[in-house]
mmCIF file of C-alpha atoms and ligand atoms in Angstrom:
data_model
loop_
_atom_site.group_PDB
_atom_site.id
_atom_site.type_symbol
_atom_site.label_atom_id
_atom_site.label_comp_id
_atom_site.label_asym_id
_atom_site.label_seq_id
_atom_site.Cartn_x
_atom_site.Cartn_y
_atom_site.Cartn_z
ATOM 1 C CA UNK A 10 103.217 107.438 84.363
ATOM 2 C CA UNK A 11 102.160 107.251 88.267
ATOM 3 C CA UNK A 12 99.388 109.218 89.623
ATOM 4 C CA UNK A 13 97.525 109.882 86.451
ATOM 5 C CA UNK A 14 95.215 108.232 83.945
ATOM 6 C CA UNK A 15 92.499 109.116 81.269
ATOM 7 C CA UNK A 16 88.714 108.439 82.661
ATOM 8 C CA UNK A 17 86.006 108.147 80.277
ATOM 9 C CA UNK A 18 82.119 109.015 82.043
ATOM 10 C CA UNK A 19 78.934 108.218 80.504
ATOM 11 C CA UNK A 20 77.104 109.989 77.735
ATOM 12 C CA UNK A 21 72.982 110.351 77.812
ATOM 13 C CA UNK A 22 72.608 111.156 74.392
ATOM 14 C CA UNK A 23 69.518 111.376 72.187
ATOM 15 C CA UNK A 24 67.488 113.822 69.849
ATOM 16 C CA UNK A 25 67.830 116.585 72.606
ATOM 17 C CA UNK A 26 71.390 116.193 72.980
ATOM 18 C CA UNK A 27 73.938 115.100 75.270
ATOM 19 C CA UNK A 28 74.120 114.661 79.313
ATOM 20 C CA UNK A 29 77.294 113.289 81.179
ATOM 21 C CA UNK A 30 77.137 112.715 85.030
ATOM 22 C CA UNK A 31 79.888 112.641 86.671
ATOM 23 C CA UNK A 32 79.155 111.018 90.815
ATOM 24 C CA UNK A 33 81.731 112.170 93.631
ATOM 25 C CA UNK A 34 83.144 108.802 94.441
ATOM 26 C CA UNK A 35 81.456 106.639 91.919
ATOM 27 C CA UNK A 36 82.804 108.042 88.463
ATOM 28 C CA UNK A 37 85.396 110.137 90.480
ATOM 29 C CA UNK A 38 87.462 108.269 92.351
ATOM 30 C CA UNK A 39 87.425 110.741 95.913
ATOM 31 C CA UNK A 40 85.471 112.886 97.352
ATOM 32 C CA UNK A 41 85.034 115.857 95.422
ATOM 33 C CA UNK A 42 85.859 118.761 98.302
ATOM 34 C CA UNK A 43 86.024 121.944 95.597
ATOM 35 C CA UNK A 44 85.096 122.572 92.294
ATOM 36 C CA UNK A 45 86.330 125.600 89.943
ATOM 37 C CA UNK A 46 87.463 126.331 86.230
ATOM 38 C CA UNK A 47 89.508 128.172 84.241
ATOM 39 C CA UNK A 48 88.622 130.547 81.633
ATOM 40 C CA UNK A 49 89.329 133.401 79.475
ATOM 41 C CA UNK A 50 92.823 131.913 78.710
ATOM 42 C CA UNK A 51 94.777 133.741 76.263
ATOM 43 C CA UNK A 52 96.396 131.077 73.906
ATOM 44 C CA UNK A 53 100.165 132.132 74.310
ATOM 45 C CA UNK A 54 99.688 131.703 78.230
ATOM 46 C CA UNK A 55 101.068 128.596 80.526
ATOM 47 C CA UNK A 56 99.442 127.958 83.403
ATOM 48 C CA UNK A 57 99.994 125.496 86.371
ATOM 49 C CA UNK A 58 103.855 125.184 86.767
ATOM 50 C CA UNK A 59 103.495 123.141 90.422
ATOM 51 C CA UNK A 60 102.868 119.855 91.729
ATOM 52 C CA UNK A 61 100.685 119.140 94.725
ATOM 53 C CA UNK A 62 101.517 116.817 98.029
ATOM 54 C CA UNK A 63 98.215 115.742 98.712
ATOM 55 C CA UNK A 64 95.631 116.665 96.130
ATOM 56 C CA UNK A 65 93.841 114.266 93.849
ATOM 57 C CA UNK A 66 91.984 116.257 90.809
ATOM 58 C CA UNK A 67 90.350 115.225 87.732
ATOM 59 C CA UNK A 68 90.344 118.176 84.615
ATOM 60 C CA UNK A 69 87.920 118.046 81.759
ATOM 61 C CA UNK A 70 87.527 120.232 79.253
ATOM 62 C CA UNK A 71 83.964 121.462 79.022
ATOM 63 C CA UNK A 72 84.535 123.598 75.894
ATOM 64 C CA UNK A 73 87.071 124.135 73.387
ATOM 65 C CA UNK A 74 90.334 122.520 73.772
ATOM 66 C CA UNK A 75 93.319 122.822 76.400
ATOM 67 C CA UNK A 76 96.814 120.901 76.389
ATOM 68 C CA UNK A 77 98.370 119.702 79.672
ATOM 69 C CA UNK A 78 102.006 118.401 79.660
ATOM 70 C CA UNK A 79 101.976 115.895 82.546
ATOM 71 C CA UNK A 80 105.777 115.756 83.896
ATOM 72 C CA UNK A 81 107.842 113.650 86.461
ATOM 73 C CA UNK A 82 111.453 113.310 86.884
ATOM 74 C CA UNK A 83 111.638 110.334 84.722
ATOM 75 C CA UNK A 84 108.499 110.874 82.382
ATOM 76 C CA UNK A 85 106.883 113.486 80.282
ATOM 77 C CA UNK A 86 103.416 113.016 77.713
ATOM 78 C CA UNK A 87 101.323 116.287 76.944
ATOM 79 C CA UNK A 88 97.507 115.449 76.344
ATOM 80 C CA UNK A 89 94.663 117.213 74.841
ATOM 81 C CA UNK A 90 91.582 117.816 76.337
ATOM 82 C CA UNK A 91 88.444 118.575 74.163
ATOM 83 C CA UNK A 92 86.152 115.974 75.229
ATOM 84 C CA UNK A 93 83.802 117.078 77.699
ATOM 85 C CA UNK A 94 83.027 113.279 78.666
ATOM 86 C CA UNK A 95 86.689 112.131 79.200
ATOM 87 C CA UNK A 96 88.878 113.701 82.546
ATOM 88 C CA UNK A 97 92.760 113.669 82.964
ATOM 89 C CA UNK A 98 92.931 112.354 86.656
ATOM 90 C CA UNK A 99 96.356 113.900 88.337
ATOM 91 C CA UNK A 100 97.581 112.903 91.833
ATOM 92 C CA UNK A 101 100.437 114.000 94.149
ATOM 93 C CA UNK A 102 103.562 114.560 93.312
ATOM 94 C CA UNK A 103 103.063 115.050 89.639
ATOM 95 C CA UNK A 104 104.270 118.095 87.482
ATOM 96 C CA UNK A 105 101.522 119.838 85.384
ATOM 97 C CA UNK A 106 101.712 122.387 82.948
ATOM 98 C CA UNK A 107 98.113 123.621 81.050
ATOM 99 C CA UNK A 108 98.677 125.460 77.764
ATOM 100 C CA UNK A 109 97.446 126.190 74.005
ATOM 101 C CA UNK A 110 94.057 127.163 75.693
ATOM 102 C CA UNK A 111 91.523 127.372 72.144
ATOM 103 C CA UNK A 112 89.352 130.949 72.575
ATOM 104 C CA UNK A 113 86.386 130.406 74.538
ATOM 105 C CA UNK A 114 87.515 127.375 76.524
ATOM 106 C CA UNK A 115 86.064 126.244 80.016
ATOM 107 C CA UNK A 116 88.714 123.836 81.968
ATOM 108 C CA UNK A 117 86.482 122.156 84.849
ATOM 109 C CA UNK A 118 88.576 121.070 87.739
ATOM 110 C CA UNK A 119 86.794 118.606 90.755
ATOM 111 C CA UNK A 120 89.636 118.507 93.506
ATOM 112 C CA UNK A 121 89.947 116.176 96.611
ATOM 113 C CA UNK A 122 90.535 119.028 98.972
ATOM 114 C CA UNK A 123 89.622 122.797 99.836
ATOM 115 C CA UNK A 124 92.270 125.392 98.423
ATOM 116 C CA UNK A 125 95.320 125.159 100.270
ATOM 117 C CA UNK A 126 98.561 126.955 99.440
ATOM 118 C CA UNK A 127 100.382 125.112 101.602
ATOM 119 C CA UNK A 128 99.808 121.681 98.867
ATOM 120 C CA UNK A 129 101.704 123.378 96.404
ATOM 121 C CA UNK A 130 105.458 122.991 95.329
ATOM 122 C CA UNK A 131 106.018 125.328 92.879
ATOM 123 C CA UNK A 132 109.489 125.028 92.308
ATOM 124 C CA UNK A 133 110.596 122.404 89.706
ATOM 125 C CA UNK A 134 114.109 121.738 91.645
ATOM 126 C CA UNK A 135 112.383 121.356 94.984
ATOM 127 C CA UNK A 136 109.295 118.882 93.512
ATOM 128 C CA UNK A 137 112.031 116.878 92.251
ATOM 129 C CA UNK A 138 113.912 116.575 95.615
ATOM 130 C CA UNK A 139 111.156 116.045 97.466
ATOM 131 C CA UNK A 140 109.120 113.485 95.635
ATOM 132 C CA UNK A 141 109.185 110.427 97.281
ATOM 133 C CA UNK A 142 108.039 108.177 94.606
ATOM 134 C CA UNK A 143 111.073 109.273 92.720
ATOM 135 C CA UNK A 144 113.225 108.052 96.562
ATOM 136 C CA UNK A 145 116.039 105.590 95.138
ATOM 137 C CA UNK A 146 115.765 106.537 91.663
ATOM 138 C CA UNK A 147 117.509 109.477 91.247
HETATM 139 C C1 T46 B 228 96.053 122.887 89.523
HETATM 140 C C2 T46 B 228 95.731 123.431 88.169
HETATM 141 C C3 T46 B 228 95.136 122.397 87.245
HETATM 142 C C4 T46 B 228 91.982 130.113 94.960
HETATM 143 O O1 T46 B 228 91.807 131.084 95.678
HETATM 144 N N1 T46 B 228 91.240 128.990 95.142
HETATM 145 C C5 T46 B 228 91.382 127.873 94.376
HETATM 146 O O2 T46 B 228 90.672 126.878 94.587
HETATM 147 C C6 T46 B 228 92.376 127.890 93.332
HETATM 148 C C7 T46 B 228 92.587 126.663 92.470
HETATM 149 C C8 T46 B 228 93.124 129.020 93.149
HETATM 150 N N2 T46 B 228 92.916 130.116 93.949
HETATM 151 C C9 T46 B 228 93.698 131.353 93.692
HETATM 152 C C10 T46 B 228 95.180 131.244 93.961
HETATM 153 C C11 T46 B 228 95.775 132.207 92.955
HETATM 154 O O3 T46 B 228 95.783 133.494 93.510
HETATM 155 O O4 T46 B 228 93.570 131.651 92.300
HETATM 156 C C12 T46 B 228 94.782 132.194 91.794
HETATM 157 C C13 T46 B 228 95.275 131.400 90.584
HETATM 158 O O5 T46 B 228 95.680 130.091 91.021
HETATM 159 P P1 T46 B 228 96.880 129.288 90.338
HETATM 160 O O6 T46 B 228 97.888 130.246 89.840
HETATM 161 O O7 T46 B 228 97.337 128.222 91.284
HETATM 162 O O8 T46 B 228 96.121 128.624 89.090
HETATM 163 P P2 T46 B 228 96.689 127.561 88.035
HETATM 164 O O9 T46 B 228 95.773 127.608 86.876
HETATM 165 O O10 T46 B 228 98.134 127.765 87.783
HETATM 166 O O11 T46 B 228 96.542 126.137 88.791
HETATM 167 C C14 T46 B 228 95.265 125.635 89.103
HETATM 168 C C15 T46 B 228 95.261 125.062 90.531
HETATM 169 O O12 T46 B 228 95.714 126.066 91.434
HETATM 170 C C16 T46 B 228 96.123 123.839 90.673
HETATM 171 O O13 T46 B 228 95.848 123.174 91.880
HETATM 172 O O14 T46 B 228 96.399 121.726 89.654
HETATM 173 O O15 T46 B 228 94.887 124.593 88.185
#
């Protein structure tokens, strides 16, 4: 699927436990503009439901354990976070869906831009119409 990938960082691990750094623009691959997490997530909830224009973002579960369906016109794969050293990376223009939240879970998320409403398409009919990776396919 476009825009998207798995990213493993690196673990400092010995007798005292572990330590992953994660370096905007080294192990992320932009500038990380805005940082924030979700949290106190009851498990029945769905959260998300929008695509973004412009924003680049890498999620990583810091505790517990959090699905995220990951969703374009043509594709569709849900994948489970629980690893605090691994991140989903998502980029524009895909759909993204975070659900089955375990109690006590912390989802990190280190974005590419400040907050900005304006990014969002929150309407499922409208992302596909105006997703211009999808231009000529559909
Ligand atoms: C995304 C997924 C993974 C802010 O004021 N500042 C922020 O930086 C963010 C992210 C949200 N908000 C406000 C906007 C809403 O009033 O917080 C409220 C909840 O936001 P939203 O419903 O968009 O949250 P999610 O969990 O559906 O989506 C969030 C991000 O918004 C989104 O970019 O990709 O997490």
């Amino acid at each position: 699927m476009y825009n998207t990938g798995i990213m493993r960082f690196k673990i400092h691990s010995d007798e005292y436990g572990r330590l992953t750094p994660v370096e905007s623009g080294i192990d992320i691959p932009f500038e990380i503009k805005r940082v924030y997490y979700i949290y106190n997530v009851l498990s029945d909830v769905t959260r998300g439901l929008h695509s973004h224009n412009k924003l680049h973002q890498v999620l990583i579960a810091l505790g517990g354990s959090v699905k995220i369906r990951i969703k374009t016109p043509s594709d569709e794969q849900v994948i489970e976070l629980y690893d605090p050293a691994e991140g989903l990376y998502i980029g524009p223009y895909v759909w993204r869906e975070m659900f089955d939240f375990s109690a006590g879970s912390t989802l990190l998320v280190l974005a590419s831009e400040l907050y900005d409403e304006n990014d969002y398409i929150r309407d499922y009919c409208e992302y596909v119409r105006k997703n211009p990776l999808e231009r000529g396919k559909i």
